[in-house]
DNA sequence: CTGTTAGCGCCTTCAG
DNA sequence: CTGAAGGCGCTAACAG
């Protein structure tokens, strides 16, 4: 069977504490002793049990991550990767709680399965209300957010400015001559809205600020059964058609872009397109989009979590990360339509 | 501070064992007692500590998942999601070990950080050698694979037949008249090859089986700095150009497809294209591809893990999942080029 | 620098 | 159906 710390101690002719210290505080043990202990441990396949360490220390060595959509989503998986990179090294695991229905939400906040079983809670891109934040706080562990709308009640948070980022996109389109602009967003049957609302509001606000000559439209595309279909059909039916499109995410922009081309529309000829995220394929397909770095946000959130666990405070609790409009090939200055006669002139 | 099991016991006027049983073996406690205990626990924010449970039970309540690329990859993240869905309910967490360099690989197998700290190991799409499998087995926990090339040494594994799937793709292309076919794959500077080799071999074999009229080419695209560039430039330089392309993954096919169109090539006019995975955008952009379901594989792997932990055996240790060639819009029968004169005939 | 010892919080016999 | 008590494997005093 598995060797215990006693077995190692016995073989090495030292006490269990020396074995323990060799692993966790090597500086307190003489080099020679430590070496011997480690060799024997190695040969016995011995490793410190994290469960015991956790129990003893009163920690759980576990961080809870709350998400409102699948882990496989671009944003979530990148935050997770960043988090994990930092936390794993410090001996923490991440428990993921996906809360994507009203029932799941209610169940989660009723049972708080995280109680005493997580050393911190990370709320990721989640439209949490203040009553829920209080319940979380009630657990007496740090509560950290990633892209949450309201930092109130959080010990720390990292975000981007969804609203401003979207406004930058609109201003760019306006500056290159576009006057009819649409925003395409999904609607979920779930109790969460991620950053979608913020982005939409930024869009609307920027259009308004651009003056009355700018006509804006918002297209709502139900996530089920298929938002792409909904987006494409609504878009094609718009009359007059917009000349530029802002999307809530690249995930939406990429397939719509494809479909529009299949319907004979040219990009950026007929439509200029701006995505949001700068996700997987964006640069390779030349998508103009708003860049953000969720992996880095995950790493920074992890550092804040560690700091909070350690010292109960963190130097810079609230941090807003920059985004950047990446100008690529799906946007172009607005060119007024040429008359039918001139169509093939060139 | 956090309430202990004693606090709950005291308030409920019962012993700690009764509290413990109320949580873990409700059937051993009278309904009334249990109800009271649970109510008090609720009001005290009490939950069983998993660390203590783990320590006591000798388990770690943790499953190690070994992957050779980022968790954010389509395949990995979907397997993870399936795993997590099943394991989390049973109280397990997943520790992810990303091993993507020779050094990381060596370090991992030297230290076996998983020792005594995981109740099972899942090896995911990982080209592991038999010496390494032995080291893993040495830990005395179930070792389960997902898409591993050689099941030898594994207690269980779920896979797809990469080779056969690829052969089906080639046969389809041949059946609709294609004779010059290229396979586009990445090459990594890492010690792993995922399923890439198998797929390539399936490709080569199927081309050979199709007879001497079929001319096959394999394009190797270094993952750094950018495999897409490499693929596109190699492809365009091929003379005579192939009429059909098989890709190692959709991730590669999608951007290349985009770029080829930008260079004036039509799909499926100039090139028929088949991807592999049926990943995120595939259906929305009409990509003909080979469908697989890694999330389901993750779920099934998780069930096998639980069974193995429980009973040390599993009913069906090795399972091969079906794949399916999804015929969509990027493949078409080969049409011989028309003469220059006839070019605009239609 | 190293050893001794008392728990961390729970689960599981064993008794009642 | 419920209670009492030992011990899971480790760590942190404390003592030497």
XYZ file of C-alpha atoms (C1' of nucleotides) in Angstrom:
724
model
C 0.000 0.000 0.000
C 0.852 3.604 -0.049
C 3.690 4.561 2.248
C 2.879 6.851 5.154
C 4.953 9.599 6.576
C 5.838 7.237 9.386
C 7.278 4.675 7.019
C 9.509 7.288 5.534
C 10.526 8.583 8.961
C 11.358 5.103 10.174
C 13.481 4.210 7.176
C 15.280 7.505 7.277
C 15.810 7.195 10.993
C 14.218 10.543 11.688
C 10.934 11.765 13.124
C 7.822 12.429 11.174
C 8.218 16.140 11.699
C 11.545 16.059 9.974
C 9.965 14.356 7.034
C 7.180 16.876 7.013
C 9.592 19.756 7.214
C 11.761 18.328 4.476
C 8.836 18.754 2.173
C 7.266 21.949 3.324
C 10.078 23.909 4.950
C 13.314 22.563 3.557
C 15.228 25.492 5.010
C 14.592 24.198 8.510
C 16.301 20.887 7.858
C 19.971 20.192 7.310
C 20.851 19.541 3.735
C 22.069 16.032 4.443
C 19.044 14.933 6.407
C 16.736 16.414 3.853
C 18.468 14.672 1.013
C 18.216 11.327 2.717
C 14.565 11.874 3.518
C 13.766 12.877 -0.014
C 15.571 9.887 -1.475
C 13.691 7.494 0.709
C 10.430 9.243 0.028
C 11.144 8.955 -3.669
C 11.863 5.269 -3.441
C 8.699 4.707 -1.449
C 6.553 6.757 -3.799
C 5.729 9.003 -0.936
C 4.208 12.440 -1.310
C 2.615 14.688 1.270
C -1.137 14.185 1.369
C -2.883 17.349 0.470
C -6.035 16.256 2.212
C -4.185 16.023 5.501
C -2.427 19.296 4.910
C -5.727 20.883 4.108
C -7.446 19.493 7.152
C -4.669 20.526 9.453
C -4.386 23.989 8.051
C -8.106 24.586 8.118
C -8.020 25.423 4.449
C -9.579 23.423 1.709
C -6.957 24.124 -0.946
C -9.792 24.604 -3.322
C -11.046 27.688 -5.126
C -14.585 27.844 -6.402
C -15.154 29.309 -9.825
C -18.699 30.329 -10.697
C -19.566 30.588 -14.335
C -22.827 31.090 -16.083
C -22.050 29.325 -19.323
C -20.043 26.313 -20.457
C -16.369 26.146 -19.508
C -15.739 25.562 -23.146
C -16.613 29.127 -24.042
C -13.662 31.141 -25.190
C -13.747 33.609 -22.346
C -14.359 31.099 -19.582
C -11.769 28.620 -20.696
C -9.121 31.294 -20.974
C -9.840 32.720 -17.543
C -9.732 29.196 -16.198
C -6.382 28.527 -17.813
C -4.861 31.657 -16.332
C -6.285 30.924 -12.916
C -5.142 27.366 -12.961
C -1.641 28.260 -14.039
C -1.149 30.363 -10.937
C -3.206 28.457 -8.407
C -2.044 24.972 -9.218
C 1.514 25.905 -8.391
C 0.375 26.967 -4.957
C -1.397 23.713 -4.381
C -4.925 24.819 -5.098
C -7.484 23.092 -7.201
C -10.361 24.772 -8.903
C -13.934 23.589 -8.523
C -16.127 24.801 -11.296
C -19.754 25.560 -10.679
C -21.731 26.131 -13.820
C -24.956 27.911 -13.107
C -26.922 28.223 -16.273
C -30.556 27.934 -15.310
C -32.822 29.626 -12.847
C -33.131 26.381 -10.930
C -29.398 25.844 -10.779
C -29.016 29.368 -9.575
C -31.548 28.963 -6.841
C -30.149 25.595 -5.829
C -26.641 26.933 -5.721
C -27.384 29.895 -3.535
C -29.600 27.828 -1.290
C -27.096 25.076 -0.644
C -23.960 27.118 -1.078
C -22.073 23.898 -1.817
C -18.949 25.918 -1.502
C -19.280 26.509 2.204
C -16.190 25.536 4.096
C -15.058 23.860 0.966
C -13.392 26.652 -0.861
C -10.806 29.129 0.276
C -12.086 31.742 -2.119
C -14.797 32.253 -4.666
C -14.238 33.616 -8.124
C -17.285 34.954 -9.866
C -16.634 34.954 -13.567
C -18.597 37.039 -16.027
C -21.680 36.587 -13.988
C -24.530 38.968 -13.384
C -24.783 38.465 -9.683
C -27.113 40.511 -7.523
C -26.261 42.060 -4.215
C -28.258 39.576 -2.153
C -26.230 36.816 -3.721
C -22.983 38.585 -3.128
C -23.950 38.881 0.518
C -24.603 35.186 0.744
C -21.203 34.571 -0.726
C -19.558 37.000 1.643
C -21.261 35.224 4.464
C -18.907 32.332 3.853
C -16.050 34.402 5.134
C -13.747 33.768 2.250
C -12.495 36.259 -0.299
C -14.922 36.898 -3.131
C -13.236 37.971 -6.331
C -14.818 38.872 -9.635
C -13.820 38.715 -13.261
C -15.927 40.888 -15.507
C -18.703 41.513 -13.085
C -20.908 44.492 -13.526
C -20.894 45.847 -10.000
C -17.794 45.519 -7.787
C -19.838 46.265 -4.698
C -19.374 43.518 -2.158
C -16.347 42.042 -3.871
C -12.944 41.922 -2.231
C -11.316 42.348 -5.582
C -12.155 42.265 -9.254
C -10.551 42.467 -12.639
C -12.585 43.729 -15.518
C -12.479 45.372 -18.843
C -14.599 48.335 -19.690
C -17.128 46.696 -21.957
C -19.024 49.896 -22.435
C -16.068 52.014 -23.428
C -14.629 49.318 -25.631
C -17.836 49.154 -27.570
C -17.966 52.909 -27.825
C -14.508 52.919 -29.356
C -15.708 50.508 -31.997
C -18.676 52.670 -32.863
C -16.579 55.823 -32.984
C -14.235 54.116 -35.375
C -17.067 53.174 -37.678
C -18.496 56.654 -37.566
C -15.105 58.172 -38.208
C -14.774 56.218 -41.425
C -18.138 57.325 -42.632
C -20.677 54.788 -41.453
C -24.075 56.114 -40.472
C -26.301 53.057 -40.309
C -24.908 50.694 -37.710
C -26.380 47.595 -36.124
C -25.467 45.815 -32.936
C -26.027 42.071 -32.910
C -26.426 40.359 -29.588
C -27.742 37.109 -28.227
C -30.497 36.703 -25.702
C -30.412 33.850 -23.274
C -33.186 32.170 -21.446
C -30.905 32.282 -18.441
C -30.638 34.567 -15.469
C -27.372 36.041 -16.669
C -26.263 38.492 -19.218
C -22.498 38.440 -19.024
C -21.139 41.608 -20.481
C -23.735 41.697 -23.192
C -25.837 44.416 -21.662
C -22.894 46.676 -21.041
C -21.698 46.300 -24.563
C -25.102 47.014 -25.965
C -25.469 50.072 -23.824
C -22.071 51.315 -24.891
C -23.171 50.841 -28.461
C -26.393 52.745 -28.025
C -24.730 55.527 -26.118
C -21.954 55.962 -28.663
C -24.451 56.086 -31.496
C -26.425 58.715 -29.686
C -23.301 60.717 -28.980
C -22.379 60.569 -32.632
C -25.350 62.728 -33.416
C -28.691 62.355 -35.151
C -27.208 61.351 -38.480
C -26.276 57.988 -37.045
C -29.053 55.428 -37.180
C -28.598 52.514 -34.858
C -30.396 49.212 -34.608
C -30.071 46.412 -32.106
C -30.744 42.857 -33.219
C -31.647 40.352 -30.530
C -30.871 36.774 -31.431
C -32.198 34.025 -29.181
C -29.465 31.580 -28.344
C -31.857 28.707 -29.059
C -32.169 27.062 -31.401
C -29.572 29.031 -33.306
C -28.570 32.654 -32.948
C -26.687 32.704 -36.234
C -29.769 31.968 -38.249
C -31.652 34.593 -36.405
C -28.911 37.158 -36.946
C -28.537 36.480 -40.636
C -32.225 36.526 -41.409
C -32.860 39.677 -39.429
C -29.874 41.376 -41.028
C -30.836 40.555 -44.563
C -34.347 41.818 -43.949
C -33.255 45.190 -42.667
C -34.262 47.979 -45.018
C -32.389 50.179 -45.423
C -29.539 47.807 -44.650
C -26.941 48.942 -42.168
C -23.461 49.501 -43.558
C -21.647 48.409 -40.453
C -22.176 45.750 -37.796
C -20.939 45.462 -34.242
C -21.159 42.063 -32.619
C -21.398 41.127 -28.988
C -18.695 38.501 -29.514
C -16.467 37.101 -32.223
C -18.308 33.827 -31.803
C -21.280 35.510 -33.302
C -19.427 37.629 -35.820
C -17.423 34.862 -37.460
C -20.248 32.616 -38.607
C -22.501 35.516 -39.553
C -19.701 36.931 -41.656
C -19.448 33.606 -43.443
C -23.113 33.401 -44.079
C -23.404 36.923 -45.346
C -20.764 36.182 -47.921
C -22.649 33.108 -48.977
C -25.642 35.323 -49.556
C -23.561 37.393 -51.915
C -22.766 40.227 -49.565
C -19.197 41.384 -49.525
C -17.263 42.191 -46.387
C -16.179 44.931 -45.935
C -17.850 46.102 -49.157
C -21.470 45.761 -48.145
C -20.904 45.520 -44.431
C -18.069 46.548 -42.201
C -17.848 44.138 -39.294
C -16.380 44.465 -35.813
C -16.273 41.574 -33.398
C -15.470 41.455 -29.720
C -12.796 39.341 -27.965
C -10.080 38.757 -30.527
C -10.672 35.064 -30.029
C -9.255 32.009 -31.705
C -9.703 32.630 -35.397
C -9.979 36.392 -35.390
C -6.500 37.318 -36.507
C -6.215 34.497 -39.007
C -9.371 35.483 -40.768
C -8.668 39.176 -40.584
C -11.557 40.088 -38.317
C -11.521 43.617 -36.967
C -12.325 43.157 -33.319
C -11.782 44.313 -29.778
C -8.921 42.542 -28.140
C -8.988 41.412 -24.536
C -6.836 38.968 -22.620
C -8.911 36.796 -20.302
C -6.037 34.469 -19.572
C -4.074 37.324 -18.099
C -7.152 38.392 -16.193
C -7.338 34.903 -14.765
C -3.719 35.079 -13.687
C -4.167 38.444 -12.044
C -7.368 37.330 -10.334
C -5.483 34.312 -9.028
C -2.750 36.512 -7.581
C -5.308 38.656 -5.861
C -6.960 35.564 -4.455
C -3.672 34.304 -3.073
C -2.903 37.667 -1.592
C -6.324 37.865 0.012
C -6.062 34.386 1.457
C -2.660 35.227 2.809
C -3.040 38.697 4.140
C -6.752 39.404 3.897
C -6.030 42.373 1.713
C -4.726 43.059 -1.715
C -2.733 45.992 -2.947
C -4.877 46.894 -5.887
C -8.267 45.303 -5.396
C -9.967 46.647 -8.488
C -8.224 46.613 -11.778
C -9.523 47.442 -15.207
C -7.655 45.919 -18.089
C -7.201 47.735 -21.351
C -8.808 46.534 -24.518
C -7.755 47.451 -27.988
C -9.580 47.798 -31.255
C -7.662 45.631 -33.682
C -8.085 47.049 -37.142
C -8.018 44.279 -39.676
C -9.741 43.495 -42.897
C -13.435 43.401 -42.138
C -13.830 47.140 -41.801
C -13.449 49.775 -44.491
C -14.570 53.343 -45.050
C -18.141 53.680 -46.078
C -18.454 53.902 -49.836
C -21.789 55.144 -51.156
C -23.381 52.642 -53.508
C -22.587 53.216 -57.161
C -25.414 53.302 -59.665
C -26.414 50.067 -61.381
C -24.883 51.219 -64.687
C -21.507 51.760 -63.166
C -21.648 48.409 -61.460
C -18.993 46.658 -63.473
C -17.198 49.808 -64.541
C -13.914 48.894 -63.005
C -15.958 31.679 12.654
C -17.057 28.665 10.752
C -19.300 26.337 12.667
C -17.972 22.869 13.407
C -19.823 19.624 13.448
C -19.762 19.875 17.241
C -21.573 23.181 17.195
C -24.295 21.673 15.100
C -24.481 18.586 17.299
C -24.725 20.656 20.436
C -27.472 22.899 19.140
C -29.401 19.977 17.782
C -28.973 18.085 20.993
C -27.471 15.091 19.248
C -24.042 13.587 18.873
C -21.573 14.412 16.152
C -22.083 11.013 14.627
C -25.718 11.778 14.098
C -24.840 14.978 12.364
C -22.320 13.197 10.208
C -24.821 10.506 9.329
C -27.498 13.035 8.542
C -25.305 14.275 5.743
C -23.712 11.137 4.420
C -26.154 8.379 5.290
C -29.519 9.968 5.772
C -31.191 6.571 5.704
C -29.604 5.702 9.033
C -31.178 8.621 10.828
C -34.809 9.128 11.733
C -36.528 11.603 9.549
C -37.281 13.956 12.420
C -33.777 14.031 13.806
C -32.307 14.492 10.400
C -34.611 17.368 9.612
C -33.676 19.165 12.783
C -29.985 18.598 12.194
C -30.193 19.865 8.660
C -32.103 22.959 9.674
C -29.562 23.859 12.283
C -26.700 23.127 9.940
C -28.313 25.408 7.400
C -28.699 28.215 9.875
C -25.090 27.829 10.966
C -23.767 27.706 7.417
C -22.403 24.319 8.166
C -21.269 21.878 5.493
C -19.255 18.709 5.766
C -15.586 19.398 5.161
C -14.381 17.538 2.172
C -10.805 17.657 3.379
C -11.736 15.796 6.511
C -13.845 13.338 4.584
C -10.997 12.807 2.201
C -8.442 12.297 4.922
C -10.612 9.910 6.825
C -11.562 7.897 3.802
C -8.027 7.688 2.517
C -9.101 9.164 -0.782
C -8.101 12.506 -2.123
C -11.358 13.283 -3.934
C -9.265 14.537 -6.754
C -8.760 13.220 -10.264
C -5.670 14.152 -12.236
C -6.105 15.031 -15.879
C -3.003 15.022 -18.041
C -3.103 17.018 -21.204
C -0.439 17.934 -23.678
C -1.854 21.199 -24.930
C -3.808 24.112 -23.518
C -7.105 23.395 -21.750
C -8.584 25.949 -24.051
C -8.270 23.677 -27.062
C -11.580 22.491 -28.377
C -10.990 18.851 -27.666
C -9.490 19.289 -24.220
C -12.052 21.721 -22.957
C -14.896 19.517 -24.076
C -13.463 16.409 -22.473
C -12.929 18.432 -19.335
C -16.496 19.650 -19.333
C -17.849 16.111 -19.667
C -15.551 14.816 -16.946
C -16.380 17.612 -14.606
C -20.106 17.231 -15.092
C -19.981 13.674 -13.818
C -17.199 13.883 -11.269
C -18.234 17.069 -9.548
C -21.534 15.531 -8.557
C -19.655 12.751 -6.839
C -17.529 15.184 -4.919
C -14.405 14.990 -7.009
C -12.310 17.841 -8.263
C -10.111 17.739 -11.293
C -6.477 18.754 -11.201
C -5.161 19.608 -14.593
C -1.566 18.928 -15.482
C -0.504 20.484 -18.728
C 2.636 18.895 -20.050
C 3.721 20.664 -23.155
C 7.488 20.635 -23.180
C 10.148 18.007 -22.847
C 11.211 19.520 -19.543
C 7.691 19.565 -18.165
C 7.313 15.990 -19.216
C 10.482 14.908 -17.503
C 9.676 16.915 -14.402
C 6.213 15.482 -14.228
C 7.221 11.875 -14.480
C 10.097 12.390 -12.085
C 8.080 14.012 -9.340
C 4.774 12.368 -10.110
C 3.053 15.226 -8.296
C -0.049 13.160 -8.447
C 1.156 10.519 -6.051
C -1.268 9.924 -3.241
C -3.024 13.025 -4.357
C -5.333 11.734 -6.981
C -7.742 8.868 -6.917
C -7.336 8.289 -10.601
C -5.408 9.592 -13.552
C -6.931 10.496 -16.860
C -4.543 10.699 -19.771
C -6.090 12.818 -22.459
C -4.993 12.759 -26.072
C -1.463 12.181 -25.027
C 1.221 10.149 -26.690
C 2.437 8.381 -23.614
C 5.053 5.650 -23.739
C 4.913 2.400 -21.887
C 7.585 3.349 -19.344
C 5.475 6.324 -18.419
C 2.333 4.281 -18.195
C 4.167 1.992 -15.797
C 5.167 4.873 -13.601
C 1.568 5.957 -13.515
C 0.382 2.458 -12.720
C 2.873 2.351 -9.919
C 0.722 4.866 -8.104
C -1.895 2.213 -7.607
C -4.808 4.219 -8.863
C -6.856 3.616 -11.989
C -5.290 4.979 -15.141
C -7.800 5.846 -17.810
C -7.189 7.192 -21.289
C -9.041 9.378 -23.721
C -7.772 9.132 -27.269
C -4.542 7.421 -26.473
C -2.777 5.459 -29.149
C -2.020 2.297 -27.217
C -4.419 1.037 -24.536
C -1.753 -1.229 -23.128
C -1.305 -0.550 -19.433
C -4.534 1.398 -19.110
C -7.385 0.248 -16.926
C -9.838 1.755 -19.338
C -9.954 4.040 -22.316
C -12.363 5.738 -24.629
C -11.244 6.596 -28.111
C -12.327 7.231 -31.606
C -10.754 5.531 -34.558
C -8.745 8.406 -35.984
C -7.325 6.282 -38.714
C -10.610 4.912 -39.972
C -12.327 8.261 -39.702
C -9.728 9.819 -41.911
C -9.980 6.967 -44.358
C -13.710 7.564 -44.652
C -13.011 11.172 -45.558
C -10.564 10.199 -48.267
C -12.874 7.553 -49.672
C -15.609 10.141 -49.907
C -13.385 12.513 -51.831
C -12.268 9.775 -54.165
C -15.843 8.647 -54.695
C -16.798 12.092 -55.914
C -13.965 12.198 -58.350
C -10.995 13.768 -56.597
C -7.598 12.408 -57.497
C -5.143 14.950 -56.140
C -5.620 15.192 -52.396
C -3.529 16.865 -49.735
C -3.436 16.330 -45.996
C -2.566 19.354 -43.911
C -1.190 18.792 -40.447
C 0.708 20.696 -37.814
C 4.031 19.742 -36.358
C 4.811 20.574 -32.770
C 8.097 21.073 -31.097
C 6.656 19.016 -28.271
C 6.949 15.433 -27.237
C 3.382 14.685 -28.192
C 1.483 14.063 -31.303
C -2.107 13.782 -30.226
C -4.062 11.968 -32.837
C -2.256 13.711 -35.645
C -0.077 10.787 -36.627
C -2.957 8.366 -36.729
C -4.979 10.653 -38.907
C -2.120 11.196 -41.277
C -1.486 7.503 -41.526
C -5.149 6.861 -42.216
C -4.957 9.454 -44.951
C -1.896 7.934 -46.581
C -3.260 4.442 -46.332
C -6.624 5.354 -47.833
C -4.947 7.152 -50.709
C -2.796 4.145 -51.382
C -5.802 1.846 -51.231
C -7.608 4.054 -53.714
C -5.121 3.032 -56.345
C -2.329 4.659 -58.307
C -4.529 7.306 -59.881
C -4.778 9.077 -56.553
C -1.914 11.432 -55.867
C -1.502 12.355 -52.232
C 0.581 15.018 -50.548
C 1.156 15.751 -46.896
C 1.834 19.298 -45.809
C 3.600 19.792 -42.501
C 2.932 23.126 -40.866
C 5.019 24.111 -37.875
C 2.815 25.334 -35.069
C 5.168 28.275 -34.529
C 5.018 30.996 -35.402
C 1.860 30.335 -37.387
C 0.683 27.126 -38.998
C -1.974 28.878 -41.080
C 0.545 30.925 -42.984
C 2.594 27.894 -43.592
C -0.397 25.920 -44.825
C -1.648 28.623 -47.144
C 1.704 29.366 -48.718
C 2.540 25.723 -49.223
C -0.873 25.065 -50.682
C -0.797 27.879 -53.158
C 2.636 26.809 -54.347
C 1.607 23.249 -55.066
C 1.723 22.508 -58.756
C -0.368 20.825 -59.914
C -2.688 22.015 -57.188
C -4.669 19.410 -55.294
C -8.402 19.481 -55.778
C -9.269 18.355 -52.281
C -7.849 18.964 -48.842
C -8.105 16.999 -45.624
C -7.185 18.765 -42.426
C -5.955 17.390 -39.153
C -8.453 19.584 -37.325
C -11.178 22.111 -37.992
C -9.005 24.649 -36.201
C -6.674 24.445 -39.111
C -9.281 24.076 -41.820
C -11.389 27.095 -40.925
C -8.759 29.813 -41.198
C -7.091 28.237 -44.199
C -10.438 28.103 -45.938
C -10.872 31.792 -45.254
C -7.480 32.670 -46.576
C -7.822 30.623 -49.699
C -10.964 32.516 -50.545
C -9.131 35.761 -50.035
C -6.606 34.579 -52.568
C -9.377 34.132 -55.058
C -9.794 30.423 -54.728
C -13.335 29.155 -54.477
C -14.442 26.494 -52.061
C -15.605 23.938 -53.053
C -14.934 25.040 -56.633
C -11.161 25.015 -56.580
C -10.743 22.961 -53.455
C -13.000 20.591 -51.624
C -12.268 20.784 -47.920
C -12.815 18.332 -45.089
C -12.037 19.211 -41.489
C -11.878 17.056 -38.404
C -13.814 17.484 -35.140
C -17.038 19.242 -36.044
C -16.025 21.957 -33.647
C -17.545 25.291 -32.750
C -18.126 27.007 -36.069
C -18.175 24.003 -38.335
C -21.876 23.632 -38.864
C -22.527 27.345 -39.038
C -20.037 27.871 -41.779
C -20.979 24.731 -43.643
C -17.709 22.906 -43.177
C -17.710 19.282 -44.221
C -15.970 17.560 -41.362
C -15.683 14.488 -39.201
C -17.878 14.699 -36.170
C -16.797 13.474 -32.761
C -18.168 14.117 -29.297
C -15.393 14.680 -26.758
C -17.793 15.872 -24.097
C -19.553 12.542 -24.165
C -16.190 10.808 -24.108
C -15.353 12.786 -20.992
C -18.584 11.721 -19.358
C -18.025 8.095 -20.195
C -14.425 8.248 -19.034
C -15.656 9.728 -15.769
C -18.116 6.893 -15.272
C -15.395 4.360 -15.852
C -13.187 6.161 -13.366
C -15.895 6.092 -10.734
C -16.546 2.438 -11.377
C -12.865 1.627 -11.133
C -12.457 3.563 -7.906
C -15.467 1.805 -6.507
C -15.047 -1.734 -7.620
C -11.592 -1.863 -9.158
C -13.101 -3.027 -12.393
C -15.269 -1.674 -15.102
C -17.747 -3.459 -17.288
C -16.504 -2.262 -20.632
C -12.976 -0.999 -20.174
C -12.240 -0.112 -23.766
C -14.732 1.705 -25.829
C -14.422 3.168 -29.292
C -16.822 5.952 -30.128
C -18.244 6.368 -33.588
C -17.400 9.346 -35.723
C -19.382 10.571 -38.653
C -18.485 12.382 -41.811
C -20.756 15.406 -41.907
C -21.366 16.338 -45.503
C -21.831 20.058 -45.797
C -20.920 22.734 -48.245
C -17.160 22.666 -48.545
C -17.010 19.508 -50.588
C -18.307 18.945 -54.096
C -17.696 16.518 -56.923
C -14.536 17.165 -58.830
C -15.217 19.233 -61.903
C -12.471 19.292 -64.521
C -11.334 22.834 -65.267
C -13.060 24.441 -68.212
C -10.986 26.027 -70.946
C -10.135 29.722 -70.704
C -12.544 30.582 -73.547
C -15.458 29.020 -71.813
C -14.611 30.763 -68.597
C -17.476 33.188 -68.497
C -19.807 31.118 -70.637
C -22.481 30.783 -68.016
C 18.656 21.393 13.714
C 15.493 17.608 15.376
C 11.950 14.950 18.278
C 7.430 14.679 20.944
C 2.840 15.447 21.083
C -1.689 17.245 20.522
C -5.068 18.018 17.691
C -7.335 19.551 12.604
C -12.882 17.491 11.451
C -14.763 13.745 10.288
C -16.276 8.659 9.856
C -16.869 4.192 11.546
C -16.922 0.554 14.312
C -18.924 -0.962 18.531
C -22.266 -0.551 22.264
C -26.446 0.636 23.817
C -31.950 4.498 15.722
C -28.238 6.954 18.439
C -23.813 7.865 21.225
C -18.784 7.282 22.413
C -14.228 7.094 20.961
C -10.187 6.054 18.075
C -7.672 7.408 14.402
C -6.987 9.036 9.150
C -1.834 11.864 7.974
C -0.063 15.825 8.822
C 1.683 20.284 11.152
C 2.947 23.496 14.690
C 4.118 24.383 19.087
C 7.343 23.291 22.381
C 11.306 21.193 24.199
C 15.761 19.671 23.705
